[in-house]
Coordinates of C-alpha atoms in Angstrom, one line a residue:
M1 CA 0.0 0.0 0.0
S2 CA 1.5 3.4 -1.1
L3 CA 1.1 6.7 0.8
T4 CA -0.5 9.6 -1.1
L5 CA 0.9 13.1 -0.9
Q6 CA -2.0 14.1 1.3
D7 CA -1.2 11.2 3.7
I8 CA 2.4 12.4 3.9
A9 CA 1.3 16.0 4.5
W10 CA -1.0 14.9 7.3
H11 CA 1.7 12.9 9.1
Q12 CA 4.2 15.8 8.7
S13 CA 1.7 18.2 10.2
V14 CA 1.0 15.9 13.2
G15 CA 4.7 15.6 13.7
R16 CA 5.0 19.4 13.9
L17 CA 2.1 19.6 16.3
I18 CA 3.7 17.1 18.6
E19 CA 6.7 19.4 18.8
Q20 CA 4.3 22.3 19.8
L21 CA 2.6 20.4 22.6
D22 CA 4.4 22.5 25.2
R23 CA 4.0 25.8 23.5
P24 CA 1.3 28.5 24.1
G25 CA 0.1 28.4 20.4
F26 CA -0.7 24.7 20.4
W27 CA -4.5 25.0 20.3
I28 CA -4.4 27.5 17.4
A29 CA -1.9 25.3 15.5
L30 CA -4.3 22.3 16.0
V31 CA -7.3 24.3 14.7
R32 CA -5.4 25.6 11.7
L33 CA -4.4 22.0 10.8
L34 CA -8.1 20.9 11.0
E35 CA -9.1 23.9 8.9
Q36 CA -7.0 22.5 6.0
Y37 CA -9.2 19.5 5.9
V38 CA -12.6 20.6 7.1
P39 CA -13.9 24.3 7.0
F40 CA -15.6 25.7 10.0
D41 CA -16.3 29.2 11.4
S42 CA -15.8 29.1 15.2
W43 CA -14.1 26.9 17.7
V44 CA -13.4 26.5 21.4
A45 CA -11.3 24.1 23.5
L46 CA -12.8 23.7 27.0
L47 CA -13.2 21.5 30.0
F48 CA -16.6 20.3 31.2
S49 CA -17.0 19.3 34.8
D50 CA -19.5 19.8 37.7
G51 CA -18.7 23.5 37.8
R52 CA -18.7 26.1 35.0
P53 CA -16.7 25.2 31.9
Q54 CA -13.0 26.2 31.9
V55 CA -11.7 27.5 28.6
F56 CA -8.2 26.6 27.2
A57 CA -8.5 28.7 24.1
E58 CA -11.2 30.1 21.8
C59 CA -11.6 31.9 18.5
P60 CA -11.9 35.7 18.8
G61 CA -15.2 37.5 18.3
V62 CA -16.2 39.5 15.2
D63 CA -14.2 42.6 16.4
G64 CA -11.2 40.5 17.4
G65 CA -12.0 40.6 21.1
P66 CA -13.9 38.2 23.5
D67 CA -17.3 37.1 22.2
P68 CA -20.0 38.6 24.5
L69 CA -22.4 35.8 23.6
F70 CA -19.9 33.3 24.7
K71 CA -19.5 35.1 28.0
D72 CA -23.3 34.5 28.5
Y73 CA -22.7 30.8 27.7
L74 CA -20.0 30.5 30.4
R75 CA -22.2 32.4 33.0
G76 CA -24.9 29.7 32.8
L77 CA -26.3 29.1 29.3
Y78 CA -24.0 26.1 29.0
L79 CA -26.5 24.3 31.3
L80 CA -28.8 24.2 28.2
D81 CA -26.1 23.1 25.7
P82 CA -27.0 19.7 24.2
F83 CA -23.3 18.8 24.2
Y84 CA -22.8 19.7 27.9
I85 CA -25.9 17.7 28.8
A86 CA -24.8 14.7 26.7
S87 CA -21.3 14.7 28.3
H88 CA -22.9 14.4 31.7
E89 CA -25.3 11.7 30.7
R90 CA -22.6 9.6 29.0
N91 CA -19.0 10.6 29.7
S92 CA -17.6 8.9 26.6
G93 CA -15.0 9.9 24.0
G94 CA -15.3 10.3 20.3
L95 CA -16.8 12.6 17.7
F96 CA -20.3 13.9 18.4
R97 CA -22.6 15.7 16.0
L98 CA -25.3 18.2 16.9
A99 CA -27.9 16.0 15.3
E100 CA -26.9 13.1 17.6
V101 CA -27.2 15.0 20.9
A102 CA -29.8 17.7 20.3
P103 CA -33.2 17.1 21.8
E104 CA -36.4 16.8 19.7
C105 CA -37.5 20.4 20.0
F106 CA -34.1 22.1 20.1
E107 CA -34.6 24.5 17.2
Q108 CA -37.8 25.7 18.8
T109 CA -36.2 26.8 22.0
D110 CA -35.3 30.3 23.1
Y111 CA -31.7 29.0 23.7
Y112 CA -31.5 28.1 20.0
Q113 CA -33.1 31.3 18.7
R114 CA -31.4 33.7 21.1
Y115 CA -27.9 32.1 21.5
F116 CA -27.1 29.1 19.3
R117 CA -28.4 30.5 16.0
L118 CA -26.5 33.8 16.6
N119 CA -23.3 32.3 17.9
V120 CA -22.8 29.0 16.2
V121 CA -25.3 29.6 13.5
A122 CA -26.1 26.3 11.8
D123 CA -24.1 23.2 12.9
E124 CA -21.6 22.0 15.5
V125 CA -19.4 19.0 16.1
Q126 CA -17.5 18.2 19.2
L127 CA -14.4 16.0 19.8
N128 CA -14.6 14.6 23.4
V129 CA -11.9 13.1 25.5
P130 CA -13.2 11.7 28.8
L131 CA -11.0 12.3 31.9
E132 CA -11.1 11.2 35.5
G133 CA -13.6 12.7 37.9
G134 CA -16.4 12.9 35.4
R135 CA -14.6 15.7 33.4
T136 CA -14.6 15.9 29.6
L137 CA -12.0 17.7 27.5
C138 CA -13.8 19.1 24.4
L139 CA -12.9 20.7 21.1
S140 CA -16.0 22.2 19.5
L141 CA -16.2 23.3 15.9
G142 CA -19.1 25.5 14.7
S143 CA -20.2 26.2 11.2
R144 CA -22.5 28.6 9.4
R145 CA -23.7 25.7 7.2
P146 CA -24.3 22.0 7.9
F147 CA -21.2 19.8 7.9
T148 CA -21.3 17.4 4.9
P149 CA -21.3 13.6 5.4
E150 CA -17.8 13.6 3.8
E151 CA -16.5 16.2 6.3
I152 CA -18.0 14.2 9.2
A153 CA -16.4 11.0 7.9
L154 CA -13.0 12.7 7.6
L155 CA -13.3 14.1 11.1
G156 CA -14.1 10.7 12.4
L157 CA -11.1 9.3 10.6
I158 CA -8.7 11.7 12.2
Q159 CA -10.4 11.9 15.5
P160 CA -8.1 9.4 17.3
W161 CA -5.1 11.5 16.3
V162 CA -6.7 14.7 17.5
A163 CA -7.9 13.1 20.8
G164 CA -4.4 11.8 21.5
L165 CA -2.9 15.2 20.9
M166 CA -5.5 16.8 23.1
R167 CA -4.9 14.4 25.9
Q168 CA -1.1 14.9 25.7
R169 CA -1.6 18.6 25.8
L170 CA -3.1 18.4 29.3
S171 CA 0.4 17.8 30.7
F172 CA 1.2 21.4 29.8
E173 CA -2.1 22.9 31.1
Q174 CA -1.3 22.3 34.7
E175 CA -2.4 25.8 35.9
L176 CA -5.9 25.4 34.6
M177 CA -6.1 21.7 35.4
A178 CA -5.0 22.3 39.0
S179 CA -7.5 25.1 39.7
P180 CA -11.0 24.2 40.8
P181 CA -13.7 25.2 38.3
P182 CA -15.9 28.2 39.2
P183 CA -19.0 26.9 40.9
A184 CA -22.0 26.3 38.8
P185 CA -24.7 28.9 39.1
A186 CA -27.1 28.2 42.0
W187 CA -30.0 29.2 39.7
R188 CA -32.8 27.7 41.7
E189 CA -32.7 30.6 44.3
Q190 CA -31.8 33.1 41.6
L191 CA -34.6 31.9 39.4
E192 CA -37.1 32.3 42.2
A193 CA -35.7 35.7 43.1
A194 CA -36.1 36.9 39.5
G195 CA -39.7 35.8 39.6
Q196 CA -42.4 36.6 42.0
K197 CA -42.1 35.9 45.7
V198 CA -43.3 32.4 46.5
E199 CA -43.9 30.5 49.7
N200 CA -43.0 27.2 48.1
A201 CA -39.6 26.9 46.5
L202 CA -39.0 24.8 43.4
T203 CA -38.2 21.2 44.2
A204 CA -35.1 19.5 42.8
R205 CA -37.2 17.5 40.4
E206 CA -39.1 20.6 39.2
L207 CA -35.8 22.4 38.7
E208 CA -34.5 19.5 36.5
V209 CA -37.7 19.4 34.5
G210 CA -37.4 23.1 33.9
R211 CA -33.9 22.8 32.7
L212 CA -34.7 20.0 30.3
M213 CA -37.7 21.9 29.0
L214 CA -35.4 24.9 28.3
S215 CA -32.9 22.7 26.5
G216 CA -35.5 21.5 24.1
C217 CA -36.7 18.2 25.4
S218 CA -40.3 17.2 24.8
S219 CA -42.4 15.8 27.6
K220 CA -41.7 12.3 26.3
E221 CA -38.0 12.9 26.3
I222 CA -38.0 14.4 29.8
A223 CA -40.1 11.4 31.0
R224 CA -37.6 9.0 29.6
K225 CA -34.6 10.8 31.0
L226 CA -36.1 11.1 34.5
D227 CA -37.9 7.7 34.5
I228 CA -41.3 9.3 35.1
S229 CA -44.5 9.5 33.1
A230 CA -45.3 12.2 30.6
E231 CA -48.3 13.2 32.6
T232 CA -46.1 13.7 35.7
V233 CA -43.9 16.0 33.6
K234 CA -46.9 18.1 32.7
V235 CA -47.8 18.3 36.4
H236 CA -44.3 19.5 37.2
R237 CA -44.4 22.1 34.4
K238 CA -47.7 23.4 35.8
H239 CA -46.2 23.7 39.3
I240 CA -43.1 25.5 37.9
Y241 CA -45.2 28.1 36.1
S242 CA -47.5 28.6 39.1
K243 CA -44.7 29.0 41.6
L244 CA -42.8 31.5 39.4
G245 CA -45.9 33.4 38.4
I246 CA -45.4 32.8 34.6
K247 CA -47.4 31.4 31.8
S248 CA -45.0 30.3 29.1
Q249 CA -41.6 28.6 28.4
S250 CA -40.3 31.9 27.0
E251 CA -41.0 33.6 30.3
L252 CA -39.2 30.8 32.0
F253 CA -36.2 31.4 29.7
G254 CA -36.3 35.1 30.5
L255 CA -36.1 34.3 34.2
F256 CA -33.2 31.9 33.5
L257 CA -31.3 34.7 31.8
K258 CA -31.9 37.1 34.7
A259 CA -30.7 34.4 37.1
Q260 CA -27.3 34.3 35.2
E261 CA -27.0 38.0 35.7
A262 CA -27.6 37.9 39.5

């Protein structure tokens, strides 16, 4: 079996990346290599854990500075991210597509309309490397158009190489790896404070139902995830709305956003 010029170029590029593992520009070098094979418009390398995501590197915003929408993501919108939810439900490695992790009603959610559609735009893939302690090292690639089957196949082919490089890079990210992640937002109290004063606080189950609703899960999907009936889900939704003094899922999302600002 003979090597093609493209094969040789790939192996040479990986060799150069290995030499850059201990250098500050590693993540940018990795992204630029991937761009030679698969076009994308945005990217971020981060660590999912029980706290807020920790960012290793990210692409700049439109004006060259930090992306304000991504700041909103780190403050708390990540709790509605299908990739974040999937990483907690099954901490496994590999290449994951948006279509594989997004819930049934994802494109109808306020999260999609007011964040994802504006920040990522159309499609996203994520390369996951599971770590100890339930953490996941992630490289997310966003695109203004759907990734083609050929591009997905190519990313799947090179995914073991990329995952290996990402894992090796952690030896040189000791400062971030050693620091505890910022605590996740305690949005139950904040959500209630942003709504009307209530005598009965949201229960843990109601809070989880509310989060899954906002992430785009249908009543059937929530019932399956929580091992309850769809009718019970509807009862929980009714109680959430009543306790918070709201009448719609959009109002619930509005309170969720206020909670992140608290």
